[in-house]
Each structure stands twice: as structure tokens, then as C-alpha cells.
XYZ file of C-alpha atoms in Angstrom:
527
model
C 36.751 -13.407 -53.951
C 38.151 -10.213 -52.056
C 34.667 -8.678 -52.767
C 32.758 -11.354 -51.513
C 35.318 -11.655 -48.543
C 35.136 -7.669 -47.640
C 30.804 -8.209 -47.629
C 30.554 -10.546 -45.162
C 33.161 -9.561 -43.184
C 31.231 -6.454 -42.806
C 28.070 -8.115 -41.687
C 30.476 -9.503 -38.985
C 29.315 -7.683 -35.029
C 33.077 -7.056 -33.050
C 31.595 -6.115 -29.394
C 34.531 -4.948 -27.581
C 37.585 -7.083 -27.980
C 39.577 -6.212 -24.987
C 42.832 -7.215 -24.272
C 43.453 -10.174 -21.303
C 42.862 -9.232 -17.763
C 42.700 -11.211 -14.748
C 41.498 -14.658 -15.056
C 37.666 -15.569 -15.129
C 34.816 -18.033 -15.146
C 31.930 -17.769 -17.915
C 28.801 -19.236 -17.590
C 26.340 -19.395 -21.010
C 23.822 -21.118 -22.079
C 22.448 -22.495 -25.594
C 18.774 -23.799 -26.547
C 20.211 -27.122 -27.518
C 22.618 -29.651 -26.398
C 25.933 -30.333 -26.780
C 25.742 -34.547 -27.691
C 28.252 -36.415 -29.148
C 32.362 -35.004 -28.812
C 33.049 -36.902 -31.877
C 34.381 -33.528 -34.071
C 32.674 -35.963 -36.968
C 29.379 -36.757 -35.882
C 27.220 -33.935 -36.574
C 27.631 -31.115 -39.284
C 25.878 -28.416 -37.065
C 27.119 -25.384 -36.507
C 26.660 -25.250 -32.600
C 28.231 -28.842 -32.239
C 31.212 -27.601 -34.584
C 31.417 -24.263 -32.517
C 31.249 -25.922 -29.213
C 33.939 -28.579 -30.312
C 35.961 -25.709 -32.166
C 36.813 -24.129 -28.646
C 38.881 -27.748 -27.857
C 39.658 -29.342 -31.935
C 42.004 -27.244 -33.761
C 41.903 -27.303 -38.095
C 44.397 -26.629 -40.091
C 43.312 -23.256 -41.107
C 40.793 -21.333 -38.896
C 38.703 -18.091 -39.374
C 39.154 -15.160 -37.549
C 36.489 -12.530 -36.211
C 36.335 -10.720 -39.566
C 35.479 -14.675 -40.617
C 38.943 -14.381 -42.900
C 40.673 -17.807 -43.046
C 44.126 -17.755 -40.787
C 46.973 -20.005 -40.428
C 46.253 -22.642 -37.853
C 47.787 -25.756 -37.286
C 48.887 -25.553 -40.393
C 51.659 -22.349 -40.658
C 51.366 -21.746 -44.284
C 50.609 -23.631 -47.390
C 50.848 -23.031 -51.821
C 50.030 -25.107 -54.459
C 53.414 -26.663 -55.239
C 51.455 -27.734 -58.920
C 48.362 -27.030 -60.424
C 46.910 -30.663 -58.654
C 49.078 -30.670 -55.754
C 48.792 -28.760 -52.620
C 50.973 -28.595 -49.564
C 50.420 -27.659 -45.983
C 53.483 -27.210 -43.669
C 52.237 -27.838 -40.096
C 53.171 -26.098 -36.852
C 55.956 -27.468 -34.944
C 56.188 -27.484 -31.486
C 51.899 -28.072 -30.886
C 50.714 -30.592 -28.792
C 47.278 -32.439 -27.743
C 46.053 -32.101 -24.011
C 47.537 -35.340 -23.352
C 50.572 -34.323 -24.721
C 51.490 -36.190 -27.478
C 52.720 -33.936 -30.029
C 51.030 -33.201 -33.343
C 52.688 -34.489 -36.531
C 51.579 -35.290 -40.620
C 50.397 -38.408 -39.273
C 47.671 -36.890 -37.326
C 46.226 -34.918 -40.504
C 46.388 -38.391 -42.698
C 44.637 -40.108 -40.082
C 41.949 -37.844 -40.145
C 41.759 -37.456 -43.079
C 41.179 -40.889 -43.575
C 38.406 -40.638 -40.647
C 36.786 -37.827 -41.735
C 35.695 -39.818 -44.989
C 35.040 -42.853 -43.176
C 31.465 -44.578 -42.483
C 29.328 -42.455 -40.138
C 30.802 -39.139 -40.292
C 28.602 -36.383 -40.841
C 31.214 -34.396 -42.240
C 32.624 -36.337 -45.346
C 32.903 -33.624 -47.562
C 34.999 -31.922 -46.028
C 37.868 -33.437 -48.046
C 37.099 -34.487 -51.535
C 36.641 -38.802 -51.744
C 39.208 -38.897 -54.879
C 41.971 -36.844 -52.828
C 45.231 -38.839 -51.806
C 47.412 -37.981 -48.976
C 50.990 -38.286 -49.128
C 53.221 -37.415 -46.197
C 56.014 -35.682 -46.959
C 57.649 -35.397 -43.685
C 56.701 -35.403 -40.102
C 55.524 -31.389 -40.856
C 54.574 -31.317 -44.675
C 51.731 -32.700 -46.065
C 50.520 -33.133 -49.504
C 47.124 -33.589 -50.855
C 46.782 -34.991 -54.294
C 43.286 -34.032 -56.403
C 42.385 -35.300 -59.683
C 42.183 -31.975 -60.864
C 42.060 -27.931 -59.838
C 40.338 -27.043 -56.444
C 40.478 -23.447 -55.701
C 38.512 -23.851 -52.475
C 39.786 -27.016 -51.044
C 40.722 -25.469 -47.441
C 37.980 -22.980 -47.342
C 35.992 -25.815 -44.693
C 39.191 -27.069 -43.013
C 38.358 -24.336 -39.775
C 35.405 -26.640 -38.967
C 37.515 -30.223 -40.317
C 39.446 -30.822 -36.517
C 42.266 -33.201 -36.385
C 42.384 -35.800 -34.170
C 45.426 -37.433 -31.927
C 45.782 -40.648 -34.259
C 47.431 -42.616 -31.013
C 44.665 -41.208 -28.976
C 41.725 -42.281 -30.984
C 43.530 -46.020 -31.630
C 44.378 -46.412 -28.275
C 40.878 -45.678 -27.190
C 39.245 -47.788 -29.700
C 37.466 -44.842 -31.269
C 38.560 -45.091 -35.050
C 34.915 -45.577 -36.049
C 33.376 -42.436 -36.046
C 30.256 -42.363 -33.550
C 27.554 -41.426 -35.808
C 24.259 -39.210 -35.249
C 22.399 -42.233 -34.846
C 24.111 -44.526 -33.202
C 23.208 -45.428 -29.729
C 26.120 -46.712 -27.781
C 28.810 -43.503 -28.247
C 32.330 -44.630 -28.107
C 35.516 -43.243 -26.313
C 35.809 -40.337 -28.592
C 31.999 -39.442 -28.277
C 32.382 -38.960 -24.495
C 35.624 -37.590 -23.929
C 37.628 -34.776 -26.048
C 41.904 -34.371 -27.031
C 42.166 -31.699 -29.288
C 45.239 -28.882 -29.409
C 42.831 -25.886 -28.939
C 42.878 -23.576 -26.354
C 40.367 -25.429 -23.824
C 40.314 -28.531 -22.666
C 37.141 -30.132 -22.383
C 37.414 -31.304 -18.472
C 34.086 -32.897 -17.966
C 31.403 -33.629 -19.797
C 27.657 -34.734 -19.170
C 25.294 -34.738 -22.290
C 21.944 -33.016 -21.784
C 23.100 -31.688 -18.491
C 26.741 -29.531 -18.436
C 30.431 -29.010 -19.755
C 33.404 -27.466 -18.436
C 36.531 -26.349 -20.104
C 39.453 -25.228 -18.629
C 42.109 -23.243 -20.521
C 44.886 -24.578 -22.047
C 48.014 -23.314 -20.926
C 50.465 -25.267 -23.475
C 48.363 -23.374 -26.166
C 50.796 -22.706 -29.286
C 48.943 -19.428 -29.485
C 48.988 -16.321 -27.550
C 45.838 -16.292 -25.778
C 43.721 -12.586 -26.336
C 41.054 -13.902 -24.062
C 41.559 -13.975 -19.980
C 39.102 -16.911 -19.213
C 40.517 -19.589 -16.998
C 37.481 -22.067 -16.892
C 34.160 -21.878 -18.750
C 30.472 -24.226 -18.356
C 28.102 -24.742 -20.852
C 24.394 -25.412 -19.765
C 21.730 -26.481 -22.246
C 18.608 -24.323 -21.143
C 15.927 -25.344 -23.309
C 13.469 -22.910 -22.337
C 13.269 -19.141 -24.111
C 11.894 -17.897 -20.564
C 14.577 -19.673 -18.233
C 17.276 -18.832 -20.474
C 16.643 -14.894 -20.272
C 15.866 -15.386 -16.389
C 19.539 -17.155 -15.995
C 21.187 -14.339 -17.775
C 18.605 -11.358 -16.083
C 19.980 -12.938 -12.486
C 23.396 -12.786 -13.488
C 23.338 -16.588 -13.071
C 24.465 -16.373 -16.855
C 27.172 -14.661 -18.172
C 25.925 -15.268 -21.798
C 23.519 -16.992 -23.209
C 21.660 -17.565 -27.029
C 19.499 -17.205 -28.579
C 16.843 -15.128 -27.129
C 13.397 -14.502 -27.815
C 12.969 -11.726 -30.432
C 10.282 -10.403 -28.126
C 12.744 -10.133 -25.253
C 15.391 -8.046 -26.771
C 14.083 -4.805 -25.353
C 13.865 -5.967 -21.723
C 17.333 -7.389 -21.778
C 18.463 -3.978 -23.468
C 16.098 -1.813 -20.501
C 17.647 -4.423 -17.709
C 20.668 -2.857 -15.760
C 23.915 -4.989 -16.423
C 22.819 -7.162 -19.635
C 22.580 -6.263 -22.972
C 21.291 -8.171 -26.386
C 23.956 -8.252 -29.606
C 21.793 -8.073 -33.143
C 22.872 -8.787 -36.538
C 22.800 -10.876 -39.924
C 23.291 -14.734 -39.782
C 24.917 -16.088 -43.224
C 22.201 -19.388 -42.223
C 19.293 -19.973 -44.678
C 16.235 -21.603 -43.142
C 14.333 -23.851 -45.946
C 11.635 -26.484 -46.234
C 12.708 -29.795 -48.014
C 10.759 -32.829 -49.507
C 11.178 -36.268 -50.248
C 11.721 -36.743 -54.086
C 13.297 -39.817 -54.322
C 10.994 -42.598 -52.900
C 8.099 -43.653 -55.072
C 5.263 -43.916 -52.148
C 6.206 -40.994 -49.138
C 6.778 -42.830 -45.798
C 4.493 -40.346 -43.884
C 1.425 -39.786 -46.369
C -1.920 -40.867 -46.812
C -1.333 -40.885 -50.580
C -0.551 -44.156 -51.428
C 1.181 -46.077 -54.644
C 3.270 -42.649 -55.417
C 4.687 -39.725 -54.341
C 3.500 -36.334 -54.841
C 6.049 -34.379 -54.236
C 7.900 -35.967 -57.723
C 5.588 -33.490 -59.304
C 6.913 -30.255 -59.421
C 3.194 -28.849 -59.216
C 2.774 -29.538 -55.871
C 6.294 -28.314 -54.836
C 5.037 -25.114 -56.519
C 1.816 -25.570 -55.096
C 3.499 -25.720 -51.474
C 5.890 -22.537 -51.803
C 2.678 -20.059 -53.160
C 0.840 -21.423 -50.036
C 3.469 -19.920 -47.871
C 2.927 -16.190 -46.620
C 6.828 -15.616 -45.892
C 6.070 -12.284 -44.590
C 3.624 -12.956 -41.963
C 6.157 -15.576 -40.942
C 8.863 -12.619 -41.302
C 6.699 -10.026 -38.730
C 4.631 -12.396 -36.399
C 7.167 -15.245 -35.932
C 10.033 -13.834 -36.303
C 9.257 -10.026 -35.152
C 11.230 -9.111 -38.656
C 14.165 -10.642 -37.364
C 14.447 -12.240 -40.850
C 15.072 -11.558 -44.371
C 13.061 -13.492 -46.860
C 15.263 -15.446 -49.360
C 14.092 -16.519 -52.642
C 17.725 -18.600 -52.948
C 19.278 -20.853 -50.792
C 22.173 -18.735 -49.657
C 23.087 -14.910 -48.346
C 23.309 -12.651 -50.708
C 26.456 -11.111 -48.733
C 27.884 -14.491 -50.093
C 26.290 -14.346 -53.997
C 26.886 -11.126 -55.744
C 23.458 -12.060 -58.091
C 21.339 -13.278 -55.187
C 19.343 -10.036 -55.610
C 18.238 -11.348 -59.148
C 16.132 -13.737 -57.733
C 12.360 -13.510 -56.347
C 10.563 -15.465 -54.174
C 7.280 -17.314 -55.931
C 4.326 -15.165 -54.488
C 1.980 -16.022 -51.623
C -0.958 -17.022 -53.359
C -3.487 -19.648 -51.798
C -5.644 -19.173 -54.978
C -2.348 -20.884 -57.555
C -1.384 -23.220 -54.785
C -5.172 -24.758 -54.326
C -4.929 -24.781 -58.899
C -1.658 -26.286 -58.575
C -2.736 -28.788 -55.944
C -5.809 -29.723 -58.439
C -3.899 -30.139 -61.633
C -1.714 -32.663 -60.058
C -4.386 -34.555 -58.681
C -4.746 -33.724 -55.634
C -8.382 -31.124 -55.415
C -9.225 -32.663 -52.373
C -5.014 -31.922 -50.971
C -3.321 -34.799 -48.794
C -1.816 -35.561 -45.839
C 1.557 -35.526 -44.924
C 4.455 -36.038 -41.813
C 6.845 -33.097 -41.247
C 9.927 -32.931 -39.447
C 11.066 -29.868 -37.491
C 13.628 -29.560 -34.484
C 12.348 -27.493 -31.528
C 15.556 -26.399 -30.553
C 18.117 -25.588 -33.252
C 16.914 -22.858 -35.080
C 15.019 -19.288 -33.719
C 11.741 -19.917 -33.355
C 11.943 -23.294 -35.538
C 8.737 -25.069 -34.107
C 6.787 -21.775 -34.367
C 7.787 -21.498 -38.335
C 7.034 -25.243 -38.916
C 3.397 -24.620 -37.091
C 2.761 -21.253 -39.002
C 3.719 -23.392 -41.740
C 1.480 -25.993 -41.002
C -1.314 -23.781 -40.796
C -0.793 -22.167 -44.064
C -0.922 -25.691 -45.843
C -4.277 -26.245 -43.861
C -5.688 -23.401 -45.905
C -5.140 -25.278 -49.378
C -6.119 -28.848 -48.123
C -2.956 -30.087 -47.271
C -2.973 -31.635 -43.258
C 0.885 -31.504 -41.868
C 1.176 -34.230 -39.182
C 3.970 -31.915 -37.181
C 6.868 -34.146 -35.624
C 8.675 -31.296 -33.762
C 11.373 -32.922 -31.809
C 15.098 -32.385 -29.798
C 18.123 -32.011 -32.166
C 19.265 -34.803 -31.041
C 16.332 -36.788 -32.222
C 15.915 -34.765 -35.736
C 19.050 -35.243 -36.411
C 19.460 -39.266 -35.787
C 16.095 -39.314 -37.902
C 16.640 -37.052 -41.387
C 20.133 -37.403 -41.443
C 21.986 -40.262 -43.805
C 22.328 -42.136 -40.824
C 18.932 -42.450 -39.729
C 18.343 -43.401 -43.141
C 16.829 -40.197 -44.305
C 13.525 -41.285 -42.497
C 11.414 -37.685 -42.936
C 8.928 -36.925 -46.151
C 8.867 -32.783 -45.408
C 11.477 -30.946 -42.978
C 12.735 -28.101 -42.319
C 16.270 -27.615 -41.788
C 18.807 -24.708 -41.918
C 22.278 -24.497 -43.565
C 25.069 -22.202 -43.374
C 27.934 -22.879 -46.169
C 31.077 -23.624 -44.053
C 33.057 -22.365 -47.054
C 31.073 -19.369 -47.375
C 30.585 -20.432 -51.166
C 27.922 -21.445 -53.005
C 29.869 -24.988 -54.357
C 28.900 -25.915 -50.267
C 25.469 -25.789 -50.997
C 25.047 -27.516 -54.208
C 27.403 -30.423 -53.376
C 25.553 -30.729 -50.117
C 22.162 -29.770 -50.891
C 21.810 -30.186 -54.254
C 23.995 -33.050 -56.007
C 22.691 -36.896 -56.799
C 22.608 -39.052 -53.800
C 22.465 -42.667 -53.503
C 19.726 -44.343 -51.400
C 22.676 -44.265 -48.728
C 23.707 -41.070 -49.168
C 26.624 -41.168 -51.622
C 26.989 -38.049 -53.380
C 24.990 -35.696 -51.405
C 24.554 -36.573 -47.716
C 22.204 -33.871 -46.919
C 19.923 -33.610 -49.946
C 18.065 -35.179 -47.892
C 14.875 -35.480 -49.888
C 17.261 -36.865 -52.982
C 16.008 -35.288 -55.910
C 18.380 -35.447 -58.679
C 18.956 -33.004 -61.482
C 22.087 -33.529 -63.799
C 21.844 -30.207 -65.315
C 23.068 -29.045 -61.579
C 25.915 -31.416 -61.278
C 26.901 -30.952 -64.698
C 27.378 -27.174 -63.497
C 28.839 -28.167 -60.157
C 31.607 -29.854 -61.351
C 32.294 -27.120 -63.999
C 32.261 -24.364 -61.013
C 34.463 -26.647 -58.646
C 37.289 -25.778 -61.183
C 36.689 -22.425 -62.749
C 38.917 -19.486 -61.573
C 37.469 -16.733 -63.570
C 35.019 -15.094 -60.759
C 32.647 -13.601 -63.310
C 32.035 -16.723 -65.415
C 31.791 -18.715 -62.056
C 29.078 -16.393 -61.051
C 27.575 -16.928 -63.872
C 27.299 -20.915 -63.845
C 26.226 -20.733 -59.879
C 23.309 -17.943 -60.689
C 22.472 -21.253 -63.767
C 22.375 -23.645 -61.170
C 20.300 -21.487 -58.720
C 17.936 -21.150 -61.725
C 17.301 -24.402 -62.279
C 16.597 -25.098 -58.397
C 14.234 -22.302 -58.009
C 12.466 -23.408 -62.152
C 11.553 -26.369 -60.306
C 10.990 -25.425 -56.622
C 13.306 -28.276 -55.412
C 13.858 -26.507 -52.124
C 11.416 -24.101 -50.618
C 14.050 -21.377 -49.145
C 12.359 -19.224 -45.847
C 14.681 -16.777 -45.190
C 18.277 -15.707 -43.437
C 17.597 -15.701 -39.286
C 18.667 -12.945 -37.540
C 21.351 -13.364 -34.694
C 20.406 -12.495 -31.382
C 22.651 -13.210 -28.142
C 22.382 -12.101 -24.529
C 25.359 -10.872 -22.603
C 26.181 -9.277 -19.161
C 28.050 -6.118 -19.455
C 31.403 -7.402 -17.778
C 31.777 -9.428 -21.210
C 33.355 -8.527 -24.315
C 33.170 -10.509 -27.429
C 32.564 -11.680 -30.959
C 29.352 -12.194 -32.314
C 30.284 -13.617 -35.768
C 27.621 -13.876 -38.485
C 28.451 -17.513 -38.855
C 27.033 -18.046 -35.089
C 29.430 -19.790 -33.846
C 30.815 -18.879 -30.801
C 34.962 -18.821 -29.902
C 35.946 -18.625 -25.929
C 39.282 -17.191 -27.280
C 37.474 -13.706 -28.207
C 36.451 -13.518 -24.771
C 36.997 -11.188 -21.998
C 35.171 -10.797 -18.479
C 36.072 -7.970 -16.791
């Protein structure tokens, strides 16, 4: 684990942490929106990073991505089943009611309730027991070496805030009529979320009863949602923005030539992927009718040689990107490197496509946001393209995140036949991915929430479970490289590559660019 920890905190950018000066304002600006403030509705990095500036968890990470002490001060495994956190005294929310054990039970509780996105982030057989008003227990059914390594991203909630609100029930990323905790934020970060208008603009102010010592000298900072590559760079160019992300690949030399602005480059740990439906006999958006094609593994196979990664690698993403032939890093999987992609090779794909059936190819719908990911509705239409080649038509549905979301996710009743999506392990650990991506679902999501095509393989479980529990790093390599095996054998996912990071910031700021993406006000300084 110290390896693994040491690689990707190397692939972390630090630009200029400088110590606090006098008090500022920061302006930036993100492609997408920030929706829903309910820290449980959507398991999305910039909704988690946005929310992670207010919500505190009981651990965090810090700019080398390390995991720190948060609201919890310290915490051991008292037996080999039993672990126990001893919380920070003296913290309160912004309303100021003060944080106790019953908060972290309560969310707990909340966290694995209907309509969060974020259920695994505590495991569904783990009991709670409150110790005291500052010690918690949490009871597994048997050893979890990685139980906290998501809790940065799992934010507790104000128990008497959300009941008194009438917000228990989590606001999901479907649901159309947001509740009190969907519209207005009480976390014990250091920003308060002071008003908030979806689609349009946010504004924090800082915290001053923050149990930390604040590094950053920021007094208030707004979030605008500027949708548009070419307005984006123009706000930040005009010094309207102090920051903004991300920015065309295209434009990173005139924001580097521009006097006062500069553009921050490096490694995302994010995998960008293609995903099918697997688990519905007839495809909801197909013109082949009676069954599904995309149970065969043929075409899957048939669909990833059809795929010219690299032209996708220079002329989409100006090489901003590094192919992946897995579904993770490989500064987070020591034998990533023993993998390779299936070739680009129209010639097998249009064989493939014939042996299962289908010489004259199909139709199909396809899902892509147009705002989440770089350059995500140019991929999906290079993609689209490519299929066109061996005879299969892509109906392209590129759409806001906000819309994607409420329509692949578990709660829009995984209503998509071919998407793309993107997926950075919160835990930095391959068990994230194949619990998440990989296990058995249920038709309602049970098991997996975002395999969201639901295939089902229970060679891969069988090995999930096994690596869930094993301590010996080598021999859990080992099983993880199995499980990637089988994945790849059969071409369940077809894995793009690992985006590249690219941010635009005035000169007067110093901060962190982590390779996780997300973005922390309290590494902040504007001088």
C-alpha cells in the first residue's frame, strides 16, 4: 500500500501553496452544474468536490491525496471485526449545533438509505454502535482493510438539521421536487454555502468557527457554471475569472502566451469507458428486436476492434490522454502495464459483427453527457463514426449531466443501452471498481448500482469478496490482475483511456491541482 500511496501521490500537481494573506474573493467556473446539495445524491466527482468545500468526512485526503484525520481525530481496530473512530470534540455545524456520534449513525443510516447515489460507501451488513457521544464503533461481518479509504467523500450530516427540515429521504438524481437538504447546505467545513441557485451561481463564505487552522486566505468564493469551452477561457482571459476548468486542449497555449493567466497540466486517476446493456433480453434503444446483442460477447469484441483509440487520443483529445486497456490507472495497479488494449481493426470487428448475426450491423441509442467529461460529446461522436464504418448506426443522445445522470443512473432506472461514462475509484483501489462496476446487480440496482449495463459474472465476485479481505499485497494483486482478466476475456467494458487534467488560473492564485480533480478552497491563496 505505501508503494501504491507514494505513485500517485507523485502524479499529484502542488502549484504554489502559499501561506494566508489578506482576505479575498475567487471567482471560477466549471463546464457543468452544481444541482442537488444533497452530499448523497450524485456520486460525481465535481458534485462531491463542490459539496466537500462545505460537508466534512470523517477522514479526508490531503494534497499529496494521503488520507488525514478529519472529523474523526484518530481511529484502530479495537478487534479484528471491530473498528473505532474517536470524533473531534469541540466541532460544530454552521448553525451551530455541535457534532456528536449521533450525527455519524444517522448518516450512516442515510447514506444506505433509498435514493442515495452513494450507498457503498459503508458496507449494507455493517452495524453501528455508539459508544459515547465521541466514539463510534462499526461492526463488519468480517475483515475490511479499506473500510475508511471513501469516508473523505462520505459527509456527515446535522441529524437535528436534516429531521427538522424534513429532509431524511435522500433527494435522489432523479427526482423532481428536491427537498430542504437539496437546496440548502449545514455541513462543519470550512465554507458555508450562503446562497445557492442551480444552473445559475453559488457563494460560500468562510467559516470562521472552523475546527481547523485555515492555510487558505479566501473570505468569500462564487461558482458559475459556464457551459461553453470559448466563454469559459474568455471569463478567465478578462480576468472576470479567477479560475476556471476545464479548458480546451487546444487553448492551453494561448492561456500560457496570455499575460496574467496560466494553464496547470497533469494525470487524472479517471478512466473514461464505453458500457452496454447486458442484462435486458430485447435493448430499449435498438432496431434489433426479440434479443439483445450485446449478450454476445462477439459483438462487444466486435465494438472495441472498431474503435481507433489513438486517433481519438491525437485529434480529440490533442494527446491529452493515455489509452487504457483496464479500467483503472496504472499509478493505482502495480500490473496494469500487463494488459493490452484489443487492436483497432475494422476488418475483425465487421467478422465479429457477421458471426453473431449481425452482417448487415444494427442500430443502436447511446448515451453521452456533454458536459462532464473533456471533450465527452466529441469522443462519443468520433465514436459514433467509427461504428458507422462496420454497419453499426449510433443514435447519439448527448445531453446535460443533469439529464444523463437522472437517465443511466439506478434511479432513472438504468434507462440507456450504450454510454459512456467515467469513473475515478474514491478509494484509490481497485475493490471500488469491481464492487461498483463490476459486481451482480438486481434489476433495481442491488449489488452494483453503477454496473449499469448489469452483466453478471460470478467468477468476479467470487474474487471480489476474496480481495475485500486479503492483507497480503502480493496475493491481492494477484486476484485483482484475475478479475481484470476475466473483464477484459470478455470485453464487458470497453475502457478509452485516463483524461488529462487541464485548469486555467490567473497568476494572483496559488493552489492544488490534485489528480483526483477535485478542487478544495482551503488550498487556496489570492494574492
Amino acid at each position: 500500500m505505501k508503494t501504491k500511496t507514494k505513485m500517485i501521490a507523485a502524479v499529484v500537481a502542488t502549484f504554489g501553496v502559499a501561506s494566508a494573506a489578506q482576505a479575498e474573493t475567487l471567482k471560477f467556473a466549471f463546464q457543468g452544474t452544481l444541482n442537488a446539495l444533497d452530499p448523497y445524491s450524485l456520486n460525481e466527482t465535481f458534485t462531491l468536490s463542490a459539496l466537500g468545500n462545505t460537508y466534512e468526512g470523517l477522514t479526508r485526503r490531503g494534497a499529496d491525496l494521503q488520507i488525514e484525520p478529519s472529523l474523526a481525530e484518530s481511529w484502530e481496530v479495537v478487534e479484528p471485526n471491530r473498528w473505532r473512530f474517536h470524533l473531534r470534540k469541540g466541532v460544530k455545524f454552521h448553525n451551530g449545533n455541535d457534532f456528536t456520534a449521533a450525527d455519524v449513525a444517522f448518516s450512516v443510516d442515510r447514506v444506505r438509505s433509498e435514493g442515495s447515489d452513494l450507498t457503498t460507501r459503508v458496507p449494507g451488513d455493517a452495524k453501528v454502535e455508539i459508544v459515547d457521544d465521541y466514539t463510534v464503533d462499526f461492526v463488519l461481518t468480517g475483515p475490511n482493510p479499506i473500510l475508511h479509504y471513501e469516508w473523505d467523500t462520505f459527509y456527515i450530516m446535522d441529524k437535528e438539521w436534516t429531521e427538522a427540515n424534513d429532509a431524511v429521504k435522500v433527494t435522489s438524481a432523479s427526482d423532481t421536487t428536491p427537498n430542504y437538504a437539496a437546496l440548502n447546505a449545514n455541513g462543519t467545513g470550512p465554507f458555508k454555502l450562503v446562497s445557492h441557485e442551480p444552473g445559475v451561481k453559488s457563494v460560500y463564505e468562510k467559516n470562521d468557527g472552523w475546527w481547523d487552522t485555515a492555510s487558505h486566505n479566501l473570505d468569500t468564493v462564487e461558482f458559475t457554471p459556464i457551459g461553453s469551452d470559448a466563454t469559459r477561457v474568455a471569463a478567465l482571459l478578462s480576468g472576470e475569472m479567477d479560475m476556471v476548468y476545464p479548458i480546451p486542449i487546444q487553448d492551453i497555449k494561448r492561456i500560457n502566451d496570455n499575460d496574467g493567466t496560466v494553464a496547470l497540466t497533469g494525470p487524472e486517476l479517471r478512466t473514461i469507458f464505453l458500457g452496454m446493456d447486458q442484462m435486458r433480453d430485447e435493448l430499449l434503444y435498438s432496431d434489433v428486436k426479440g434479443k439483445n446483442p450485446f449478450k454476445d460477447e462477439k459483438v462487444r469484441k466486435a465494438f472495441y476492434h472498431a474503435i481507433n483509440i489513438e486517433a481519438i487520443k491525437q485529434k480529440v483529445m490533442r494527446n491529452l490522454a493515455t489509452p487504457s486497456a483496464i479500467m483503472i490507472s496504472p499509478f493505482m495497479f502495480s500490473k496494469a502495464g500487463d494488459f493490452e488494449r484489443y487492436p483497432y481493426d475494422p476488418q475483425a470487428a465487421k467478422d465479429l459483427l457477421a458471426e453473431a448475426g449481425y452482417a448487415d450491423g444494427f442500430s443502436v441509442g447511446m448515451d453521452c453527457p456533454n458536459d462532464r467529461y473533456v471533450n465527452d460529446e466529441s469522443i462519443c461522436q468520433a465514436v459514433a463514426a467509427m461504428l458507422a464504418r462496420v454497419g453499426v448506426k449510433i443514435d447519439l443522445n448527448a445531453q446535460p449531466k443533469a439529464k444523463y445522470f437522472a437517465k443511466v443512473l439506478a434511479s432513472g432506472g438504468f434507462d440507456t443501452s450504450f454510454y459512456l461514462l467515467g469513473w475515478t475509484p474514491g478509494s484509490f483501489d481497485s475493490y471500488n471498481i469491481l464492487t461498483n462496476l463490476m459486481h451482480c446487480r438486481d434489476e433495481a440496482g442491488k449489488g452494483s448500482p453503477f454496473n449499469l449495463g448489469g452483466f453478471c459474472d460470478q467468477n468476479i465476485d467470487a474474487l471480489t469478496a476474496k480481495i475485500l479481505v486479503e492483507n497480503d499485497p502480493a496475493k491481492r494483486d494477484d486476484m485483482i490482475a484475475e478479475a481484470y482478466k476475466i473483464s477484459h476475456d470478455n470485453a464487458y467494458y470497453i475502457p478509452l483511456h485516463q483524461q488529462g487534467l487541464a485548469w486555467g488560473v490567473a497568476d494572483n492564485v496559488d493552489l492544488v491541482q490534485r489528480a483526483d480533480n477535485q478542487f478544495h478552497f482551503r488550498f487556496v491563496t489570492k494574492k
